[in-house]
Coordinates of C-alpha atoms in Angstrom, one line a residue:
M1 CA 2.7 35.8 14.2
V2 CA 3.4 33.0 16.9
P3 CA 4.7 34.4 20.4
K4 CA 9.0 33.7 20.5
T5 CA 8.1 32.3 23.6
A6 CA 5.0 30.0 22.0
T7 CA 4.2 26.3 25.1
I8 CA 3.8 24.3 21.8
V9 CA 2.4 20.8 22.6
I10 CA 2.6 17.9 20.6
V11 CA -0.1 14.9 22.0
G12 CA 2.2 11.7 20.2
G13 CA 5.4 10.7 19.0
V14 CA 6.2 8.2 16.4
A15 CA 6.2 9.3 11.9
G16 CA 3.9 12.9 13.1
G17 CA 4.7 13.9 16.6
A18 CA 8.6 13.4 16.3
S19 CA 8.8 15.5 13.2
A20 CA 6.2 18.0 14.7
A21 CA 8.7 17.8 17.3
T22 CA 11.8 18.6 15.8
R23 CA 10.8 21.1 13.1
A24 CA 9.1 23.7 15.5
R25 CA 12.9 23.5 17.3
R26 CA 14.7 23.9 14.5
M27 CA 12.5 27.6 13.5
N28 CA 12.1 28.9 17.0
E29 CA 14.7 27.8 18.8
H30 CA 13.0 29.9 21.9
A31 CA 9.5 28.7 22.1
E32 CA 9.1 25.5 25.4
I33 CA 8.1 22.0 22.8
I34 CA 6.5 19.7 25.2
L35 CA 5.9 15.9 23.7
L36 CA 3.9 13.6 25.2
E37 CA 3.8 10.3 24.4
K38 CA 1.2 7.3 26.0
D39 CA 4.0 4.4 25.4
E40 CA 7.4 3.7 26.1
H41 CA 8.5 4.3 22.9
V42 CA 8.8 7.6 21.6
S43 CA 10.4 7.6 17.8
F44 CA 10.8 4.7 16.6
A45 CA 10.3 2.6 13.1
N46 CA 7.2 1.0 13.1
C47 CA 7.4 0.2 9.3
G48 CA 11.0 -2.1 10.7
L49 CA 8.8 -4.2 13.3
P50 CA 8.6 -6.9 11.2
Y51 CA 12.0 -7.5 9.9
Y52 CA 12.7 -6.9 13.5
I53 CA 10.8 -10.4 14.2
G54 CA 12.4 -12.3 12.1
G55 CA 16.2 -11.2 12.3
E56 CA 16.8 -9.4 9.4
I57 CA 17.7 -6.3 11.1
A58 CA 19.2 -8.0 14.1
D59 CA 19.5 -4.7 16.5
R60 CA 16.3 -3.9 18.3
Q61 CA 18.1 -0.5 19.1
K62 CA 18.7 0.5 15.4
L63 CA 14.7 0.4 15.7
L64 CA 14.9 3.5 17.8
V65 CA 14.9 6.6 15.8
A66 CA 15.1 9.3 18.1
T67 CA 14.8 8.5 22.6
P68 CA 13.5 10.9 24.6
E69 CA 17.2 11.6 25.4
F70 CA 18.1 12.5 22.4
L71 CA 15.0 14.5 21.6
A72 CA 16.1 16.3 24.6
R73 CA 20.2 16.9 24.5
R74 CA 20.2 18.2 20.6
F75 CA 16.8 19.3 19.9
R76 CA 15.8 21.2 23.9
I77 CA 12.6 18.5 23.9
D78 CA 10.9 18.2 27.0
V79 CA 9.3 14.3 26.3
R80 CA 7.6 12.7 28.5
T81 CA 6.9 9.4 28.0
C82 CA 3.8 7.6 29.3
Q83 CA 1.5 10.1 29.6
N84 CA -2.3 9.8 28.2
V85 CA -3.9 13.0 27.5
E86 CA -7.6 12.4 28.7
S87 CA -9.5 16.4 27.5
I88 CA -8.2 19.1 25.7
D89 CA -9.6 22.7 27.3
R90 CA -10.1 24.8 24.1
V91 CA -11.7 28.1 26.1
G92 CA -8.8 27.3 28.7
K93 CA -5.7 26.4 26.1
A94 CA -5.0 23.4 28.6
I95 CA -5.0 19.3 28.7
T96 CA -5.4 16.6 31.3
I97 CA -2.6 14.6 30.8
R98 CA -2.3 11.0 33.4
N99 CA 1.2 9.5 33.7
L100 CA 0.7 6.7 34.0
V101 CA 2.9 4.9 35.9
S102 CA 2.4 7.1 39.5
G103 CA -1.7 7.4 37.9
E104 CA -1.2 11.3 39.0
T105 CA -3.3 13.4 36.6
Y106 CA -1.9 16.9 36.0
S107 CA -2.9 20.0 33.6
L108 CA -0.6 21.9 30.8
A109 CA -1.4 24.9 29.0
Y110 CA -0.5 25.0 25.7
D111 CA -0.5 28.0 23.4
K112 CA -0.5 25.3 19.9
L113 CA -1.1 21.7 20.1
I114 CA -0.5 19.2 17.4
L115 CA -2.3 16.1 17.6
A116 CA -0.7 12.9 16.5
P117 CA -2.2 9.6 18.3
G118 CA -2.3 7.6 15.9
A119 CA -4.3 4.5 15.3
A120 CA -4.7 1.8 16.6
P121 CA -5.4 -2.3 15.3
L122 CA -9.0 -4.0 14.1
M123 CA -9.6 -6.1 16.9
P124 CA -13.0 -7.5 16.3
P125 CA -14.8 -9.1 18.9
L126 CA -13.7 -12.7 17.5
P127 CA -14.3 -15.7 21.0
G128 CA -10.6 -16.0 22.1
R129 CA -9.6 -13.4 20.8
D130 CA -7.9 -12.7 24.1
A131 CA -6.4 -16.1 24.2
A132 CA -2.4 -15.9 24.9
N133 CA -1.0 -16.3 21.6
V134 CA -3.3 -14.2 19.7
F135 CA -1.4 -10.7 18.3
T136 CA -1.5 -7.4 16.6
L137 CA 1.2 -5.5 15.6
R138 CA 1.5 -2.0 16.3
N139 CA 4.7 -1.0 18.8
M140 CA 7.4 -1.8 20.9
A141 CA 5.4 -4.0 23.0
D142 CA 3.9 -5.5 20.6
T143 CA 7.2 -6.6 18.5
D144 CA 8.7 -7.9 21.6
R145 CA 6.2 -10.3 22.9
I146 CA 5.5 -11.6 19.1
K147 CA 9.7 -12.0 19.2
A148 CA 8.9 -13.5 22.8
A149 CA 6.1 -15.9 21.8
A150 CA 8.3 -16.9 18.3
D151 CA 11.2 -17.9 20.0
A152 CA 9.9 -20.0 22.2
C153 CA 7.0 -21.3 19.7
V154 CA 7.7 -25.6 19.8
S155 CA 5.5 -26.3 16.1
K156 CA 6.3 -23.7 14.1
R157 CA 3.0 -22.9 13.0
A158 CA 1.9 -19.5 12.6
V159 CA -1.5 -18.2 11.4
V160 CA -1.5 -14.3 10.6
V161 CA -5.8 -13.6 9.5
G162 CA -5.2 -10.5 6.5
S163 CA -3.6 -9.7 3.9
G164 CA -2.5 -6.2 3.9
Y165 CA 1.0 -4.7 4.1
I166 CA 1.9 -5.6 7.6
G167 CA -0.1 -9.7 6.8
L168 CA 2.5 -9.6 4.3
E169 CA 5.9 -9.0 5.4
M170 CA 4.7 -11.0 8.9
V171 CA 4.0 -14.2 6.2
E172 CA 7.5 -13.7 4.9
Q173 CA 9.5 -13.0 8.5
L174 CA 7.8 -15.5 10.4
V175 CA 8.7 -18.1 7.3
R176 CA 12.0 -16.9 7.6
Q177 CA 11.8 -17.9 11.2
G178 CA 11.4 -21.6 9.9
F179 CA 7.4 -21.9 10.4
Q180 CA 4.7 -23.2 8.6
V181 CA 2.4 -20.4 7.8
A182 CA -1.1 -20.4 7.3
L183 CA -2.8 -16.7 5.5
A184 CA -6.2 -16.3 5.9
E185 CA -8.4 -13.0 3.9
L186 CA -11.7 -12.3 4.4
L187 CA -11.6 -11.3 0.0
P188 CA -11.0 -13.3 -2.2
Q189 CA -8.0 -12.2 -3.3
I190 CA -4.0 -11.6 -1.8
L191 CA -3.7 -7.6 -0.9
P192 CA -7.4 -6.0 -1.9
L193 CA -6.0 -2.6 -2.4
L194 CA -4.7 -3.5 -5.9
D195 CA -6.5 -4.6 -8.5
V196 CA -6.9 -8.7 -8.4
E197 CA -4.9 -9.0 -11.7
M198 CA -1.9 -7.0 -10.2
A199 CA -2.1 -8.9 -6.8
Q200 CA -2.5 -12.7 -8.2
P201 CA 1.8 -12.9 -8.8
L202 CA 2.0 -12.5 -4.5
E203 CA -0.5 -15.6 -3.8
E204 CA 2.0 -17.4 -6.1
T205 CA 5.0 -16.0 -5.0
L206 CA 3.5 -17.3 -1.2
R207 CA 2.2 -20.5 -2.6
R208 CA 5.1 -21.0 -3.6
H209 CA 7.5 -20.1 -0.8
G210 CA 4.9 -22.9 1.3
V211 CA 2.2 -20.4 2.3
E212 CA -1.1 -22.3 3.1
V213 CA -3.7 -19.5 1.6
Y214 CA -7.1 -19.5 2.2
L215 CA -9.1 -17.1 0.5
G216 CA -12.2 -16.0 0.6
D217 CA -12.9 -16.9 4.4
G218 CA -12.6 -14.5 7.3
I219 CA -12.0 -16.0 10.7
Q220 CA -15.1 -16.7 12.3
R221 CA -13.3 -18.0 15.9
V222 CA -9.9 -18.4 18.1
L223 CA -9.5 -22.3 18.9
V224 CA -8.3 -22.1 23.0
D225 CA -6.8 -25.0 25.6
Q226 CA -8.1 -25.6 28.6
W227 CA -5.0 -22.8 29.6
N228 CA -6.6 -20.3 27.3
A229 CA -4.2 -20.5 24.7
A230 CA -4.7 -20.4 21.2
T231 CA -4.1 -23.2 19.2
G232 CA -5.7 -22.5 15.9
I233 CA -8.5 -20.8 14.4
E234 CA -12.2 -21.4 12.8
L235 CA -12.7 -19.7 9.9
Q236 CA -15.9 -18.9 8.8
S237 CA -16.3 -21.4 5.9
G238 CA -15.7 -24.2 9.6
R239 CA -12.3 -24.9 8.2
V240 CA -9.7 -25.3 11.1
V241 CA -6.4 -23.5 11.1
Q242 CA -4.1 -25.0 13.6
A243 CA -1.1 -22.9 14.8
E244 CA 0.6 -21.9 18.2
L245 CA 1.3 -18.1 17.4
V246 CA -1.9 -16.2 15.6
I247 CA -0.7 -12.7 13.7
L248 CA -4.0 -10.3 13.1
G249 CA -3.6 -7.7 10.3
L250 CA -7.1 -5.8 9.9
G251 CA -6.4 -2.4 9.5
V252 CA -6.1 -0.1 11.9
R253 CA -8.9 2.2 13.7
P254 CA -8.0 6.3 14.3
H255 CA -7.6 7.5 17.1
L256 CA -10.1 10.0 17.1
E257 CA -11.5 9.8 21.4
L258 CA -9.7 13.1 22.4
A259 CA -10.2 15.8 19.0
E260 CA -14.7 14.2 19.5
Q261 CA -14.2 15.0 23.4
A262 CA -13.0 18.4 22.3
G263 CA -15.2 18.6 19.7
L264 CA -13.1 19.7 16.3
T265 CA -14.7 18.4 13.0
I266 CA -13.9 14.5 11.8
G267 CA -14.5 13.9 8.4
A268 CA -16.3 12.2 6.0
G269 CA -13.3 9.3 6.0
C270 CA -13.9 9.1 9.7
G271 CA -10.6 11.4 10.3
I272 CA -9.7 14.7 12.1
A273 CA -10.4 17.5 9.6
A274 CA -7.9 19.8 8.2
N275 CA -7.1 22.0 6.4
Q276 CA -3.5 22.7 3.9
Y277 CA -1.4 23.5 6.8
H278 CA -3.7 20.9 9.5
Q279 CA -5.2 23.0 11.5
T280 CA -8.2 21.5 12.1
S281 CA -11.7 23.6 13.2
D282 CA -10.4 25.3 15.5
P283 CA -6.9 27.3 14.0
D284 CA -4.9 26.6 17.7
I285 CA -5.2 22.6 17.0
Y286 CA -3.3 20.6 14.3
A287 CA -3.8 17.3 13.7
V288 CA -1.2 14.5 11.7
G289 CA -0.8 11.4 11.2
D290 CA -3.4 7.9 11.3
A291 CA -6.0 9.7 12.4
C292 CA -6.1 13.0 10.4
E293 CA -7.3 12.8 7.1
Y294 CA -5.3 14.1 3.8
V295 CA -6.7 15.6 0.8
F296 CA -6.1 12.5 -2.4
G297 CA -4.5 13.4 -5.1
P298 CA -6.9 12.4 -8.3
T299 CA -9.8 12.9 -6.3
G300 CA -9.7 15.8 -4.6
Q301 CA -11.5 14.5 -1.3
S302 CA -9.7 14.3 1.7
Q303 CA -10.1 10.6 3.2
R304 CA -7.7 8.9 5.9
I305 CA -4.4 7.3 4.3
A306 CA -2.1 5.5 7.1
L307 CA 0.9 5.8 6.1
A308 CA 4.1 6.5 7.2
G309 CA 5.3 8.8 4.3
P310 CA 2.3 11.5 4.7
A311 CA 2.9 11.6 8.7
N312 CA 6.1 12.3 8.3
R313 CA 5.6 15.4 5.5
A314 CA 2.5 16.7 7.7
G315 CA 4.2 16.7 11.2
R316 CA 7.2 19.0 9.6
L317 CA 4.1 21.0 8.0
A318 CA 2.7 21.2 10.8
G319 CA 5.2 21.9 13.4
E320 CA 7.0 24.8 11.3
H321 CA 3.9 26.4 11.1
A322 CA 2.8 25.9 14.6
A323 CA 6.0 27.7 15.5
T324 CA 6.2 30.5 13.4
G325 CA 2.8 31.0 12.1
R326 CA 3.8 30.2 8.6
S327 CA 4.9 27.4 6.1
L328 CA 4.1 25.5 2.3
P329 CA 0.5 24.0 2.3
M330 CA 0.9 20.0 2.6
A331 CA 0.4 18.6 -1.0
P332 CA -1.6 16.2 -1.7
V333 CA -1.1 12.3 -1.1
F334 CA -1.3 9.5 -3.7
G335 CA -1.4 6.1 -1.2
T336 CA 1.4 5.8 -2.8
S337 CA 3.4 2.3 -1.5
I338 CA 5.3 -0.9 -1.9
V339 CA 5.0 -4.4 -0.1
R340 CA 7.9 -6.9 -1.0
V341 CA 6.9 -10.8 -0.5
F342 CA 10.0 -12.8 -0.5
D343 CA 11.3 -12.6 -3.9
R344 CA 8.5 -10.4 -5.4
T345 CA 7.4 -6.8 -5.1
A346 CA 4.0 -4.5 -5.6
G347 CA 3.6 -1.2 -5.6
M348 CA 1.3 1.0 -6.1
T349 CA 0.2 5.3 -6.6
G350 CA -3.0 7.0 -7.1
L351 CA -5.7 5.5 -7.7
T352 CA -6.3 1.7 -9.3
A353 CA -9.5 0.7 -11.9
K354 CA -11.4 -1.1 -8.8
N355 CA -11.5 2.0 -7.4
A356 CA -11.9 4.5 -9.9
A357 CA -15.5 2.1 -10.5
R358 CA -15.8 2.7 -6.7
L359 CA -15.8 5.7 -6.8
G360 CA -17.8 6.8 -9.6
V361 CA -14.2 8.5 -11.2
P362 CA -13.8 8.3 -15.5
A363 CA -10.8 6.5 -15.8
R364 CA -9.4 3.3 -17.9
S365 CA -6.7 1.5 -17.5
V366 CA -3.6 0.3 -19.8
T367 CA -1.4 -3.4 -18.9
I368 CA 1.8 -4.2 -20.4
V369 CA 4.8 -7.1 -19.3
A370 CA 7.8 -5.8 -19.7
N371 CA 11.7 -7.0 -18.6
Q372 CA 13.1 -4.1 -15.9
H373 CA 16.1 -3.5 -18.3
A374 CA 17.0 -4.7 -21.7
G375 CA 16.4 -8.3 -22.0
Y376 CA 19.5 -9.1 -23.4
F377 CA 21.5 -8.1 -20.6
P378 CA 21.5 -11.1 -17.3
G379 CA 19.0 -11.1 -14.3
A380 CA 16.3 -9.0 -17.0
T381 CA 12.4 -10.1 -15.7
P382 CA 8.9 -9.3 -16.7
L383 CA 7.1 -6.6 -14.3
T384 CA 3.0 -6.1 -15.0
L385 CA 3.1 -2.3 -15.2
K386 CA -0.4 -1.0 -15.7
L387 CA -1.4 2.1 -16.3
T388 CA -4.5 4.1 -14.9
F389 CA -5.6 7.3 -17.0
D390 CA -8.4 9.8 -18.0
P391 CA -10.1 8.9 -21.2
T392 CA -10.7 12.5 -22.3
S393 CA -7.4 14.8 -20.9
G394 CA -5.5 11.7 -20.7
R395 CA -4.6 13.0 -17.3
V396 CA -2.9 10.5 -15.2
L397 CA -4.8 9.0 -12.4
G398 CA -2.7 6.5 -10.6
G399 CA -0.5 2.7 -11.2
Q400 CA 0.8 -0.4 -9.8
A401 CA 3.7 -2.3 -10.2
V402 CA 4.5 -6.3 -9.9
G403 CA 7.2 -7.5 -10.6
A404 CA 11.4 -8.8 -9.1
D405 CA 13.0 -5.9 -9.7
G406 CA 12.6 -2.5 -10.6
V407 CA 9.8 -1.7 -8.9
D408 CA 9.5 0.5 -6.4
K409 CA 11.8 2.6 -9.8
R410 CA 7.9 2.9 -11.9
I411 CA 6.0 3.8 -8.7
D412 CA 7.9 6.4 -7.5
V413 CA 8.1 7.8 -11.4
L414 CA 4.8 7.8 -11.5
A415 CA 4.0 9.0 -8.0
T416 CA 6.2 12.6 -9.1
A417 CA 3.8 11.8 -13.0
L418 CA 0.2 12.7 -10.2
A419 CA 2.0 15.5 -8.1
F420 CA 2.6 17.4 -10.9
N421 CA -0.4 16.6 -13.0
A422 CA 1.2 14.4 -15.3
T423 CA -0.8 13.1 -18.7
V424 CA 0.1 10.3 -20.6
R425 CA 1.3 11.8 -23.1
D426 CA 3.8 13.6 -20.8
L427 CA 5.3 10.0 -19.7
A428 CA 6.0 8.8 -23.5
G429 CA 8.1 11.8 -23.2
L430 CA 10.5 11.3 -20.2
D431 CA 13.6 11.7 -20.3
L432 CA 14.7 8.2 -18.1
A433 CA 18.2 6.8 -17.1
Y434 CA 19.3 3.9 -19.7
A435 CA 21.7 1.6 -19.8
P436 CA 21.4 -2.4 -19.9
P437 CA 22.3 -3.1 -16.6
F438 CA 19.7 -0.7 -14.9
G439 CA 16.6 -0.3 -17.6
S440 CA 15.3 0.2 -21.4
A441 CA 15.9 2.7 -23.8
K442 CA 12.0 2.1 -24.1
D443 CA 11.2 1.5 -20.2
P444 CA 8.1 -0.5 -19.4
I445 CA 6.8 3.4 -17.3
H446 CA 7.6 4.4 -21.5
Q447 CA 5.5 1.2 -23.5
A448 CA 2.7 2.0 -21.3
A449 CA 2.5 5.3 -22.0
F450 CA 2.4 4.7 -25.5
A451 CA -0.3 2.0 -25.4
A452 CA -2.2 4.4 -23.3
G453 CA -1.8 7.2 -26.4
N454 CA -3.0 4.7 -28.8
L455 CA -5.6 4.6 -27.0
L456 CA -6.7 8.1 -26.9
D457 CA -5.7 8.6 -30.3
G458 CA -7.8 6.1 -31.7
F459 CA -5.1 4.1 -33.2
E460 CA -5.3 1.1 -31.2
Q461 CA -9.1 -0.4 -28.3
F462 CA -8.0 -3.2 -25.4
L463 CA -10.8 -4.9 -23.8
D464 CA -10.5 -5.9 -20.5
A465 CA -8.5 -8.8 -19.4
D466 CA -11.6 -10.3 -17.6
A467 CA -14.1 -9.9 -20.6
D468 CA -16.3 -12.0 -21.4
L469 CA -14.7 -13.6 -24.4
S470 CA -17.6 -15.8 -25.2
G471 CA -19.7 -14.8 -28.6
K472 CA -16.2 -13.2 -29.9
Q473 CA -13.4 -14.2 -33.0
V474 CA -10.4 -14.6 -30.3
V475 CA -7.2 -14.7 -32.7
D476 CA -4.4 -16.1 -30.5
V477 CA -1.1 -14.3 -32.6
R478 CA 1.9 -16.7 -30.6
T479 CA 2.8 -20.0 -31.9
A480 CA 1.4 -22.6 -31.6
A481 CA 3.7 -24.3 -29.5
E482 CA 3.2 -21.4 -27.5
V483 CA -0.7 -21.4 -27.3
Q484 CA -0.4 -25.5 -26.3
Q485 CA 1.6 -25.1 -23.4
T486 CA -0.4 -21.8 -22.3
P487 CA -3.6 -21.7 -23.1
L488 CA -5.3 -18.1 -22.9
A489 CA -7.8 -18.7 -20.1
G490 CA -11.8 -19.1 -21.2
A491 CA -11.3 -19.1 -24.7
P492 CA -12.3 -22.3 -26.4
N493 CA -12.8 -21.9 -30.1
L494 CA -10.2 -19.2 -30.4
V495 CA -8.5 -18.8 -33.8
N496 CA -4.4 -19.6 -33.4
I497 CA -3.1 -18.0 -36.7
P498 CA 1.2 -16.9 -35.6
V499 CA 1.0 -12.2 -36.1
D500 CA 4.4 -13.7 -38.6
E501 CA 1.6 -15.4 -40.9
L502 CA -1.6 -13.3 -40.2
R503 CA -0.9 -11.1 -43.6
Q504 CA -1.5 -14.5 -45.8
R505 CA -3.9 -16.1 -43.5
I506 CA -6.2 -13.3 -42.7
G507 CA -9.3 -14.8 -45.3
E508 CA -9.3 -17.3 -42.7
L509 CA -11.0 -14.5 -40.4
D510 CA -14.4 -12.9 -40.5
P511 CA -13.7 -9.0 -41.3
A512 CA -17.3 -7.8 -39.8
A513 CA -17.2 -9.9 -36.3
E514 CA -16.4 -8.6 -33.0
T515 CA -12.0 -9.8 -33.3
V516 CA -10.8 -9.8 -30.2
V517 CA -6.7 -10.4 -30.6
S518 CA -4.2 -12.4 -27.9
C519 CA -0.4 -13.0 -27.7
G520 CA 1.5 -13.6 -24.8
I521 CA 1.5 -10.5 -22.7
G522 CA -0.3 -7.9 -25.3
L523 CA 2.9 -6.6 -27.9
R524 CA 2.5 -9.0 -30.8
G525 CA -1.5 -8.8 -30.0
H526 CA -0.5 -4.6 -30.5
V527 CA 1.1 -5.0 -34.1
A528 CA -1.7 -7.2 -34.9
A529 CA -4.4 -5.7 -34.4
R530 CA -2.5 -2.6 -36.5
I531 CA -2.9 -5.3 -39.2
L532 CA -6.4 -6.0 -38.7
K533 CA -7.2 -2.6 -38.4
Q534 CA -5.8 -1.8 -41.9
H535 CA -7.2 -4.7 -43.9
G536 CA -10.9 -3.3 -42.7
F537 CA -11.6 -5.2 -39.1
A538 CA -14.3 -2.2 -38.2
D539 CA -14.2 -3.5 -34.4
V540 CA -11.1 -4.9 -33.2
K541 CA -9.2 -5.1 -29.4
N542 CA -6.1 -6.1 -28.1
L543 CA -6.1 -8.2 -24.6
A544 CA -5.0 -6.3 -22.0
G545 CA -1.7 -7.9 -20.7
G546 CA -2.7 -10.6 -23.0
A547 CA -2.9 -14.5 -22.1
T548 CA -0.1 -13.8 -18.4
V549 CA -2.6 -11.0 -17.2
R550 CA -5.8 -13.1 -18.8
N551 CA -4.7 -16.4 -16.8
R552 CA -3.6 -14.5 -13.2
I553 CA -7.6 -12.7 -13.5
V554 CA -9.0 -16.3 -14.2
A555 CA -7.0 -18.2 -11.9
V556 CA -8.5 -16.0 -9.1
V557 CA -12.1 -16.2 -10.1
A558 CA -11.7 -19.8 -10.0
A559 CA -10.0 -20.5 -6.6
S560 CA -12.9 -18.0 -4.7
S561 CA -15.5 -19.8 -6.7
S562 CA -14.3 -23.3 -5.7
P563 CA -15.7 -25.1 -2.4

């Protein structure tokens, strides 16, 4: 049992720490709760920072979720900002703190300690990285500096290095502010967390909005003038990109110094190891947020997942457990995330096909392209959905979606399915809301589940969209006009037989040959595959996502191999 008058000290605010503090108070009115924050602001909307820089969020004050005065008034929490915790004495149950304003050092005893130290932006040892107008984005101070520099920028030229979530959001918001923006990414695709064909539409969107995109070409140095002001960057290829504003979005590094100094266990994922109640190897010390590890649902292994949602939930549970000695366990985390890039949205949850292969997890995937709502209702736009699942049990392992609208809904459905260990059969039977403005009677979720079920039942086999088609009998079942307008990439010797003519012209094909059918998005390919299979063709596969998805992959590969 935790004494009602226990002293609970929380190191770090923002998502995890502030959630822990307020939940602890709601569960224990009599505890002494002290929240220590190194920066000036204890609780702010860090996910909203790019949108304030771009002017989409106009009022800076709205980013401040909770002020020290509010937390003191409503929750009787002793909030101390500009306080750096320098060490932990686990035996004496006390921490040493330096006041960053006065320089004073003092000691503070605790009964329970919650670590929410967060993470810092990665800053590799690049020549010129300390130049003026080179920025990273992590807190309110960074935000104010970037916004001031952007407002003062005369050339209106900026370069963003790194195409993760922050990088993409900053590109969008700088374009919104009238900047000519370049984006450089070391890896050969935008948003490397996604499978390549799911990320390619984002690249196309960036280019359509005038962004210069350099893939497979990382930063080598920051170029500076005689006043040590940044004038651009040089990439590893030697290419020079001129810019007056340089934003580095290269990922984050967890703050582990306190935990390591205190001898707490650091996990295999290079985060603070914690149990299901977020207790560390010392049961009186908890860890939440970007510096700790969570159980990743699809694998059951612990890893760092630097997202606001898990940090908030873990903070809430740790605060309750520290205040009362009990709480629900932390649920597995699936890395559910989403990003908007101009008029396109991409989201993911769980495992991608790429990550499943990297981790050695048996997995199959299906990809469908379907409208986000009824095609006959105005405003219908295509959405690409990729569903990854266990090839034996059909258990859902992950999903990705990209489109102009409706991505969030499908990713949230899949995230819920993952949380309940649902199978693709379960997805096929979901009773989802339907009216023409909102969806289809057969939702994209259903269509992906139907395709997965067909694969599991042996009714249909799929060929990955990036497969080598040489030596195969490739049958494109679109109309001749469609094929001429959008040729299937990497298939120069295909046979074009429209699906409605296939039964009459089936004699033109070799039933003994390895056969691949393709169409625009895979739907007519499914019909063709079933026709051929039932006419004695022994080896028939439907090209996943048809020409739409294959041509995306081929475009990325071609771009990455060009000088």
